[in-house]
Short mmCIF file of C-alpha atoms in Angstrom, two decimals:
data_model
loop_
_atom_site.label_atom_id
_atom_site.label_comp_id
_atom_site.label_asym_id
_atom_site.label_seq_id
_atom_site.Cartn_x
_atom_site.Cartn_y
_atom_site.Cartn_z
CA MET N 1 87.65 116.58 7.24
CA LYS N 2 90.81 114.48 5.70
CA ALA N 3 94.38 116.25 6.39
CA ARG N 4 96.39 117.30 3.86
CA LEU N 5 100.16 116.84 3.30
CA PRO N 6 102.53 119.63 1.66
CA GLN N 7 103.03 118.30 -1.91
CA GLY N 8 106.04 115.79 -2.26
CA TYR N 9 106.17 115.25 1.66
CA SER N 10 106.42 111.38 2.17
CA GLY N 11 105.76 111.15 5.68
CA LYS N 12 108.93 109.14 6.28
CA GLY N 13 110.99 112.02 8.14
CA ASN N 14 113.19 112.15 4.64
CA ASP N 15 112.72 115.58 4.68
CA MET N 16 114.17 115.82 8.30
CA ASN N 17 117.04 113.55 7.71
CA SER N 18 118.34 115.47 4.32
CA MET N 19 118.25 118.50 6.41
CA ILE N 20 120.13 117.29 8.89
CA ARG N 21 122.46 116.13 6.39
CA GLN N 22 122.79 119.38 4.68
CA ALA N 23 123.69 121.27 8.12
CA GLN N 24 126.48 118.38 9.02
CA LYS N 25 127.73 119.03 5.45
CA MET N 26 127.31 123.17 6.04
CA GLN N 27 129.03 122.89 9.79
CA GLU N 28 132.01 120.67 8.45
CA GLU N 29 132.59 123.04 5.20
CA MET N 30 132.46 125.91 8.00
CA THR N 31 135.45 124.47 10.26
CA ARG N 32 137.63 123.76 7.30
CA VAL N 33 137.03 127.52 5.94
CA GLN N 34 137.72 128.75 9.67
CA GLY N 35 140.88 126.69 9.87
CA GLU N 36 142.10 128.18 6.81
CA LEU N 37 141.23 131.64 7.45
CA GLU N 38 143.09 131.26 10.68
CA GLN N 39 146.05 130.67 8.72
CA ARG N 40 146.09 133.41 6.39
CA GLU N 41 147.63 136.74 7.14
CA PHE N 42 146.14 140.10 6.80
CA THR N 43 148.16 143.35 5.82
CA ALA N 44 147.43 147.05 6.70
CA THR N 45 149.15 150.14 6.01
CA SER N 46 148.88 153.86 6.80
CA GLY N 47 150.49 157.03 6.45
CA GLY N 48 151.00 156.22 2.77
CA GLY N 49 153.28 152.85 3.95
CA ALA N 50 155.32 154.34 6.74
CA VAL N 51 153.72 152.38 9.07
CA GLU N 52 152.52 148.42 8.20
CA VAL N 53 151.45 145.71 10.20
CA VAL N 54 150.53 142.22 9.64
CA ILE N 55 147.82 139.92 11.99
CA THR N 56 146.71 136.31 11.72
CA GLY N 57 143.22 134.91 10.96
CA LYS N 58 143.60 134.23 14.57
CA LYS N 59 143.52 138.13 14.99
CA GLN N 60 146.92 138.17 16.26
CA MET N 61 148.99 140.69 15.54
CA LYS N 62 152.32 139.18 13.70
CA SER N 63 154.56 142.38 13.00
CA ILE N 64 154.57 145.75 12.77
CA THR N 65 157.17 147.72 10.42
CA LEU N 66 158.20 151.08 10.82
CA LYS N 67 159.96 153.36 8.61
CA PRO N 68 162.77 155.39 9.83
CA GLU N 69 161.10 158.74 8.85
CA VAL N 70 157.95 158.01 10.81
CA VAL N 71 159.72 158.10 13.89
CA ASP N 72 159.60 161.39 15.12
CA PRO N 73 160.43 161.96 19.12
CA GLU N 74 158.46 165.42 18.58
CA ASP N 75 155.80 163.67 17.47
CA ILE N 76 155.20 160.62 19.00
CA GLU N 77 151.39 161.23 18.91
CA MET N 78 151.40 161.14 15.06
CA LEU N 79 152.91 157.44 15.45
CA GLN N 80 150.68 156.22 17.35
CA ASP N 81 147.99 157.70 15.53
CA LEU N 82 149.50 156.10 12.16
CA ILE N 83 149.92 152.55 14.10
CA LEU N 84 146.36 152.56 15.32
CA ALA N 85 145.21 153.47 11.80
CA ALA N 86 146.94 150.58 10.64
CA VAL N 87 146.13 147.89 13.41
CA ASN N 88 142.33 148.72 12.85
CA GLU N 89 142.76 148.74 9.09
CA ALA N 90 144.36 145.16 9.41
CA PHE N 91 141.55 143.49 11.77
CA SER N 92 138.66 144.89 9.26
CA LYS N 93 140.32 143.28 6.90
CA ALA N 94 140.00 139.93 8.64
CA GLU N 95 136.57 140.71 9.66
CA GLU N 96 135.04 141.34 6.42
CA THR N 97 137.22 138.46 4.91
CA THR N 98 135.97 135.99 7.30
CA ALA N 99 132.41 137.45 6.81
CA ALA N 100 132.68 136.74 2.85
CA GLU N 101 134.25 133.22 3.26
CA MET N 102 131.30 132.06 5.87
CA GLU N 103 128.58 133.82 3.52
CA LYS N 104 129.68 131.62 0.72
CA VAL N 105 129.64 128.82 2.87
CA THR N 106 125.98 129.36 4.64
CA GLY N 107 124.62 130.90 1.88
CA GLY N 108 123.60 134.20 3.28
CA LEU N 109 122.22 132.16 6.50
CA ASN N 110 122.46 133.90 9.38
CA ILE N 111 123.46 131.26 12.17
CA PRO N 112 124.47 133.43 15.52
CA GLY N 113 127.52 132.72 17.81
CA LEU N 114 129.32 130.65 14.59
CA PHE N 115 131.53 133.76 13.67
#
């Protein structure tokens, strides 16, 4: 019995070389996109704009802005909650944007550990 090769298979490794080139191109594109994302800033607010947080794409907090009317010495817990909400929202925005941009590069291919 004679073995059959898939249609279009040349047997010379061209398909493997092509796949390797595509993977290298994808890796270069992912590196470029990650660099761009690290340069971006993500802003979120809470309390109707009373608290504003800015983080970088490297997930480092850049600034927190508080409106004077939100600072009430009698209600520190509310201020803490507003800050937490704004920080968590900013990090969520950064994560969602990163995932969306990487999905564009990978075409939805899930590559564990890359982002």
